[in-house]
mmCIF file of C-alpha atoms in Angstrom:
data_model
loop_
_atom_site.group_PDB
_atom_site.id
_atom_site.type_symbol
_atom_site.label_atom_id
_atom_site.label_comp_id
_atom_site.label_asym_id
_atom_site.label_seq_id
_atom_site.Cartn_x
_atom_site.Cartn_y
_atom_site.Cartn_z
ATOM 1 C CA UNK D 1 5.736 87.320 18.974
ATOM 2 C CA UNK D 2 3.859 90.573 18.465
ATOM 3 C CA UNK D 3 0.526 90.296 16.690
ATOM 4 C CA UNK D 4 1.081 93.813 15.407
ATOM 5 C CA UNK D 5 4.467 95.066 14.270
ATOM 6 C CA UNK D 6 5.303 98.733 13.920
ATOM 7 C CA UNK D 7 8.191 100.268 12.035
ATOM 8 C CA UNK D 8 10.396 102.045 12.447
ATOM 9 C CA UNK D 9 10.803 101.642 16.191
ATOM 10 C CA UNK D 10 12.439 105.067 16.506
ATOM 11 C CA UNK D 11 12.450 108.037 14.155
ATOM 12 C CA UNK D 12 14.160 111.378 14.592
ATOM 13 C CA UNK D 13 13.618 114.035 11.935
ATOM 14 C CA UNK D 14 13.885 117.782 11.412
ATOM 15 C CA UNK D 15 10.904 120.087 11.480
ATOM 16 C CA UNK D 16 9.323 120.385 8.049
ATOM 17 C CA UNK D 17 10.206 116.883 6.867
ATOM 18 C CA UNK D 18 7.667 114.279 5.798
ATOM 19 C CA UNK D 19 7.507 110.803 7.304
ATOM 20 C CA UNK D 20 5.580 107.548 7.155
ATOM 21 C CA UNK D 21 5.237 104.952 9.878
ATOM 22 C CA UNK D 22 3.835 101.488 9.393
ATOM 23 C CA UNK D 23 1.695 98.995 11.248
ATOM 24 C CA UNK D 24 1.711 95.419 9.954
ATOM 25 C CA UNK D 25 0.189 92.092 10.867
ATOM 26 C CA UNK D 26 -0.466 88.674 9.386
ATOM 27 C CA UNK D 27 -3.959 88.831 10.890
ATOM 28 C CA UNK D 28 -7.078 90.547 9.636
ATOM 29 C CA UNK D 29 -8.592 93.208 11.858
ATOM 30 C CA UNK D 30 -12.155 94.496 11.941
ATOM 31 C CA UNK D 31 -10.825 97.999 12.459
ATOM 32 C CA UNK D 32 -7.599 99.771 13.199
ATOM 33 C CA UNK D 33 -6.932 102.749 15.412
ATOM 34 C CA UNK D 34 -3.987 105.105 15.689
ATOM 35 C CA UNK D 35 -3.077 106.792 18.962
ATOM 36 C CA UNK D 36 -0.448 109.308 20.005
ATOM 37 C CA UNK D 37 0.957 109.111 23.502
ATOM 38 C CA UNK D 38 3.102 111.723 25.204
ATOM 39 C CA UNK D 39 5.373 110.858 28.150
ATOM 40 C CA UNK D 40 3.436 110.278 31.364
ATOM 41 C CA UNK D 41 0.069 110.596 29.619
ATOM 42 C CA UNK D 42 -2.523 108.181 28.294
ATOM 43 C CA UNK D 43 -2.794 107.396 24.577
ATOM 44 C CA UNK D 44 -5.004 109.833 22.685
ATOM 45 C CA UNK D 45 -7.099 108.478 19.841
ATOM 46 C CA UNK D 46 -6.262 110.039 16.461
ATOM 47 C CA UNK D 47 -8.372 108.046 14.024
ATOM 48 C CA UNK D 48 -10.262 104.815 13.428
ATOM 49 C CA UNK D 49 -10.290 103.137 10.028
ATOM 50 C CA UNK D 50 -12.690 100.303 9.334
ATOM 51 C CA UNK D 51 -12.852 99.653 5.576
ATOM 52 C CA UNK D 52 -10.102 98.003 3.548
ATOM 53 C CA UNK D 53 -8.393 100.631 1.409
ATOM 54 C CA UNK D 54 -9.848 103.477 3.444
ATOM 55 C CA UNK D 55 -7.894 106.725 3.596
ATOM 56 C CA UNK D 56 -8.556 109.369 6.238
ATOM 57 C CA UNK D 57 -6.964 112.768 6.540
ATOM 58 C CA UNK D 58 -6.614 114.758 9.719
ATOM 59 C CA UNK D 59 -4.912 118.064 8.894
ATOM 60 C CA UNK D 60 -1.297 117.064 8.118
ATOM 61 C CA UNK D 61 -1.845 113.401 9.020
ATOM 62 C CA UNK D 62 -2.980 110.826 6.443
ATOM 63 C CA UNK D 63 -4.016 107.361 7.560
ATOM 64 C CA UNK D 64 -4.503 104.388 5.278
ATOM 65 C CA UNK D 65 -5.939 100.957 5.993
ATOM 66 C CA UNK D 66 -4.623 98.188 3.754
ATOM 67 C CA UNK D 67 -6.968 96.540 1.272
ATOM 68 C CA UNK D 68 -6.771 93.250 3.159
ATOM 69 C CA UNK D 69 -7.227 94.993 6.533
ATOM 70 C CA UNK D 70 -3.932 93.584 7.817
ATOM 71 C CA UNK D 71 -1.819 96.723 7.741
ATOM 72 C CA UNK D 72 -1.960 100.471 7.997
ATOM 73 C CA UNK D 73 0.231 103.495 7.506
ATOM 74 C CA UNK D 74 0.395 106.973 8.960
ATOM 75 C CA UNK D 75 1.936 109.736 6.885
ATOM 76 C CA UNK D 76 2.781 113.105 8.392
ATOM 77 C CA UNK D 77 3.443 116.054 6.123
ATOM 78 C CA UNK D 78 5.686 118.922 7.231
ATOM 79 C CA UNK D 79 6.268 117.507 10.712
ATOM 80 C CA UNK D 80 6.291 119.899 13.658
ATOM 81 C CA UNK D 81 7.841 119.556 17.132
ATOM 82 C CA UNK D 82 4.305 119.154 18.493
ATOM 83 C CA UNK D 83 4.046 115.879 16.571
ATOM 84 C CA UNK D 84 6.660 114.342 18.879
ATOM 85 C CA UNK D 85 5.379 111.307 20.751
ATOM 86 C CA UNK D 86 4.794 107.571 20.701
ATOM 87 C CA UNK D 87 2.497 106.506 17.870
ATOM 88 C CA UNK D 88 0.568 103.331 18.602
ATOM 89 C CA UNK D 89 -1.619 101.321 16.298
ATOM 90 C CA UNK D 90 -4.302 99.039 17.696
ATOM 91 C CA UNK D 91 -6.205 96.378 15.780
ATOM 92 C CA UNK D 92 -9.773 95.485 16.623
ATOM 93 C CA UNK D 93 -9.960 91.748 17.166
ATOM 94 C CA UNK D 94 -13.066 90.122 18.567
ATOM 95 C CA UNK D 95 -13.966 91.952 21.725
ATOM 96 C CA UNK D 96 -10.726 93.792 22.223
ATOM 97 C CA UNK D 97 -7.897 95.722 20.707
ATOM 98 C CA UNK D 98 -4.364 94.492 20.281
ATOM 99 C CA UNK D 99 -1.717 97.188 20.470
ATOM 100 C CA UNK D 100 1.514 97.383 18.555
ATOM 101 C CA UNK D 101 4.783 98.308 20.317
ATOM 102 C CA UNK D 102 4.734 101.824 18.865
ATOM 103 C CA UNK D 103 6.958 104.142 16.876
ATOM 104 C CA UNK D 104 8.694 106.802 18.931
ATOM 105 C CA UNK D 105 8.889 109.993 16.858
ATOM 106 C CA UNK D 106 11.056 112.960 17.696
ATOM 107 C CA UNK D 107 10.720 116.122 15.600
ATOM 108 C CA UNK D 108 13.582 118.510 16.157
ATOM 109 C CA UNK D 109 13.111 122.265 15.701
ATOM 110 C CA UNK N 1 -9.162 115.597 28.438
ATOM 111 C CA UNK N 2 -10.656 112.212 27.516
ATOM 112 C CA UNK N 3 -13.276 112.283 30.274
ATOM 113 C CA UNK N 4 -11.793 109.161 31.901
ATOM 114 C CA UNK N 5 -10.411 109.760 35.391
ATOM 115 C CA UNK N 6 -7.944 107.637 37.301
ATOM 116 C CA UNK N 7 -6.683 107.838 40.866
ATOM 117 C CA UNK N 8 -4.141 107.978 42.270
ATOM 118 C CA UNK N 9 -1.767 109.484 39.709
ATOM 119 C CA UNK N 10 1.290 108.075 41.456
ATOM 120 C CA UNK N 11 1.674 105.221 43.905
ATOM 121 C CA UNK N 12 4.844 104.029 45.627
ATOM 122 C CA UNK N 13 4.701 100.875 47.700
ATOM 123 C CA UNK N 14 6.842 97.988 48.878
ATOM 124 C CA UNK N 15 7.069 94.430 47.624
ATOM 125 C CA UNK N 16 4.434 92.124 49.044
ATOM 126 C CA UNK N 17 1.887 94.897 49.517
ATOM 127 C CA UNK N 18 -1.556 95.299 47.985
ATOM 128 C CA UNK N 19 -2.905 98.369 46.190
ATOM 129 C CA UNK N 20 -6.150 99.434 44.543
ATOM 130 C CA UNK N 21 -6.344 101.602 41.462
ATOM 131 C CA UNK N 22 -9.557 103.399 40.613
ATOM 132 C CA UNK N 23 -11.113 104.427 37.310
ATOM 133 C CA UNK N 24 -14.225 106.383 36.371
ATOM 134 C CA UNK N 25 -15.259 105.983 32.726
ATOM 135 C CA UNK N 26 -16.544 108.711 30.431
ATOM 136 C CA UNK N 27 -20.141 109.646 30.983
ATOM 137 C CA UNK N 28 -22.308 107.192 29.051
ATOM 138 C CA UNK N 29 -19.602 104.580 28.530
ATOM 139 C CA UNK N 30 -20.500 101.137 29.841
ATOM 140 C CA UNK N 31 -17.300 99.277 29.054
ATOM 141 C CA UNK N 32 -14.024 99.609 30.956
ATOM 142 C CA UNK N 33 -10.628 98.198 30.031
ATOM 143 C CA UNK N 34 -7.432 97.935 32.083
ATOM 144 C CA UNK N 35 -3.965 97.991 30.526
ATOM 145 C CA UNK N 36 -0.442 97.738 31.846
ATOM 146 C CA UNK N 37 2.356 99.615 30.116
ATOM 147 C CA UNK N 38 6.002 98.958 30.899
ATOM 148 C CA UNK N 39 9.089 99.937 28.950
ATOM 149 C CA UNK N 40 9.906 96.424 27.810
ATOM 150 C CA UNK N 41 6.372 95.080 27.264
ATOM 151 C CA UNK N 42 4.489 97.933 25.665
ATOM 152 C CA UNK N 43 0.759 98.318 26.244
ATOM 153 C CA UNK N 44 -0.706 95.016 27.448
ATOM 154 C CA UNK N 45 -4.423 94.367 27.791
ATOM 155 C CA UNK N 46 -5.360 93.028 31.235
ATOM 156 C CA UNK N 47 -9.132 92.785 31.549
ATOM 157 C CA UNK N 48 -12.413 94.218 30.286
ATOM 158 C CA UNK N 49 -15.766 94.830 31.958
ATOM 159 C CA UNK N 50 -19.120 95.720 30.487
ATOM 160 C CA UNK N 51 -21.961 96.980 32.627
ATOM 161 C CA UNK N 52 -20.589 95.314 35.733
ATOM 162 C CA UNK N 53 -19.678 91.965 34.225
ATOM 163 C CA UNK N 54 -16.291 90.633 33.193
ATOM 164 C CA UNK N 55 -16.177 90.467 29.418
ATOM 165 C CA UNK N 56 -12.673 89.429 28.451
ATOM 166 C CA UNK N 57 -9.353 88.611 30.044
ATOM 167 C CA UNK N 58 -5.936 89.280 28.667
ATOM 168 C CA UNK N 59 -2.522 88.888 30.246
ATOM 169 C CA UNK N 60 -3.714 89.406 33.796
ATOM 170 C CA UNK N 61 -1.833 87.683 36.605
ATOM 171 C CA UNK N 62 -3.690 85.684 39.239
ATOM 172 C CA UNK N 63 -2.407 88.172 41.839
ATOM 173 C CA UNK N 64 -4.432 90.871 40.061
ATOM 174 C CA UNK N 65 -8.196 91.225 40.097
ATOM 175 C CA UNK N 66 -10.710 93.827 39.047
ATOM 176 C CA UNK N 67 -14.370 94.681 39.292
ATOM 177 C CA UNK N 68 -16.846 97.161 37.885
ATOM 178 C CA UNK N 69 -19.419 98.588 40.249
ATOM 179 C CA UNK N 70 -23.092 99.499 39.620
ATOM 180 C CA UNK N 71 -22.130 103.157 39.128
ATOM 181 C CA UNK N 72 -19.738 101.874 36.393
ATOM 182 C CA UNK N 73 -16.519 102.897 38.066
ATOM 183 C CA UNK N 74 -13.900 100.175 38.185
ATOM 184 C CA UNK N 75 -11.107 99.143 40.506
ATOM 185 C CA UNK N 76 -7.986 97.125 39.761
ATOM 186 C CA UNK N 77 -6.531 95.299 42.758
ATOM 187 C CA UNK N 78 -2.887 94.294 42.691
ATOM 188 C CA UNK N 79 -1.624 92.056 45.499
ATOM 189 C CA UNK N 80 1.635 90.431 46.593
ATOM 190 C CA UNK N 81 3.379 93.111 44.592
ATOM 191 C CA UNK N 82 6.711 92.391 42.958
ATOM 192 C CA UNK N 83 9.347 94.734 41.561
ATOM 193 C CA UNK N 84 8.300 93.728 38.055
ATOM 194 C CA UNK N 85 4.796 95.079 38.629
ATOM 195 C CA UNK N 86 6.163 98.611 38.458
ATOM 196 C CA UNK N 87 4.491 100.154 35.420
ATOM 197 C CA UNK N 88 1.914 102.599 34.189
ATOM 198 C CA UNK N 89 -1.622 101.267 34.552
ATOM 199 C CA UNK N 90 -4.222 102.721 32.215
ATOM 200 C CA UNK N 91 -7.953 102.516 32.239
ATOM 201 C CA UNK N 92 -9.922 103.075 29.039
ATOM 202 C CA UNK N 93 -13.627 103.214 28.382
ATOM 203 C CA UNK N 94 -15.907 102.782 25.404
ATOM 204 C CA UNK N 95 -19.622 103.089 24.856
ATOM 205 C CA UNK N 96 -19.916 99.323 24.394
ATOM 206 C CA UNK N 97 -17.632 96.337 24.069
ATOM 207 C CA UNK N 98 -16.411 95.493 20.617
ATOM 208 C CA UNK N 99 -18.154 92.415 19.252
ATOM 209 C CA UNK N 100 -17.696 90.573 15.998
ATOM 210 C CA UNK N 101 -16.900 93.041 13.274
ATOM 211 C CA UNK N 102 -17.801 96.139 15.270
ATOM 212 C CA UNK N 103 -15.057 97.883 17.220
ATOM 213 C CA UNK N 104 -15.873 100.815 19.458
ATOM 214 C CA UNK N 105 -13.360 103.540 20.118
ATOM 215 C CA UNK N 106 -11.548 103.484 23.436
ATOM 216 C CA UNK N 107 -10.694 106.601 25.402
ATOM 217 C CA UNK N 108 -7.817 106.415 27.835
ATOM 218 C CA UNK N 109 -7.374 107.950 31.241
ATOM 219 C CA UNK N 110 -4.141 109.650 32.344
ATOM 220 C CA UNK N 111 -2.865 106.522 34.074
ATOM 221 C CA UNK N 112 -1.524 105.538 37.474
ATOM 222 C CA UNK N 113 2.223 105.181 37.795
ATOM 223 C CA UNK N 114 2.975 102.356 40.219
ATOM 224 C CA UNK N 115 6.454 102.015 41.673
ATOM 225 C CA UNK N 116 7.221 98.936 43.732
ATOM 226 C CA UNK N 117 10.384 99.212 45.829
#
């Protein structure tokens, strides 16, 4: 059983569309991070959210941490082919992070 | 470029062999983490070191071991290799280990792709 669930598992959309991916858990996390990973590369940190209800914006990406600090969402506006990749969420728990299985996004030109 | 370096980038070896993967953390980071990523298991935490001492263990097999040296670089040793050990192995570093309610950001290296034949 995964401590962190991510949905959808796969998402294929056209350039210019909007999308939201989700990261859910039954556990409370001290913080939550979002990463993007491209094939053959290491995950690259996008954002860290630490406060329940917190919203952070990074250009076309909007991240939200749930009020109860158990879930998070990532919304991308006007997706571009460069957004293609595996999006991973990771919850801070004690001394470490627990990673979700990821959402694999493909943005077609 | 995250500032974390890993060598080698690719490694092909036979079952039963032993290999060593190397990681140099970002300048100033004292904590190092090792992860294994395979297609069916996702990113799995293996072990964490802080300033030379083991801090936390995850899903690390007894055939695997690691250490962090005084210069803060780390090595992951994998022995008696099996086909199922084929995966990407990532090292990440952070300025300090996360404790209690404080989580420090991790920066990942480019990984070592291990193929066991």
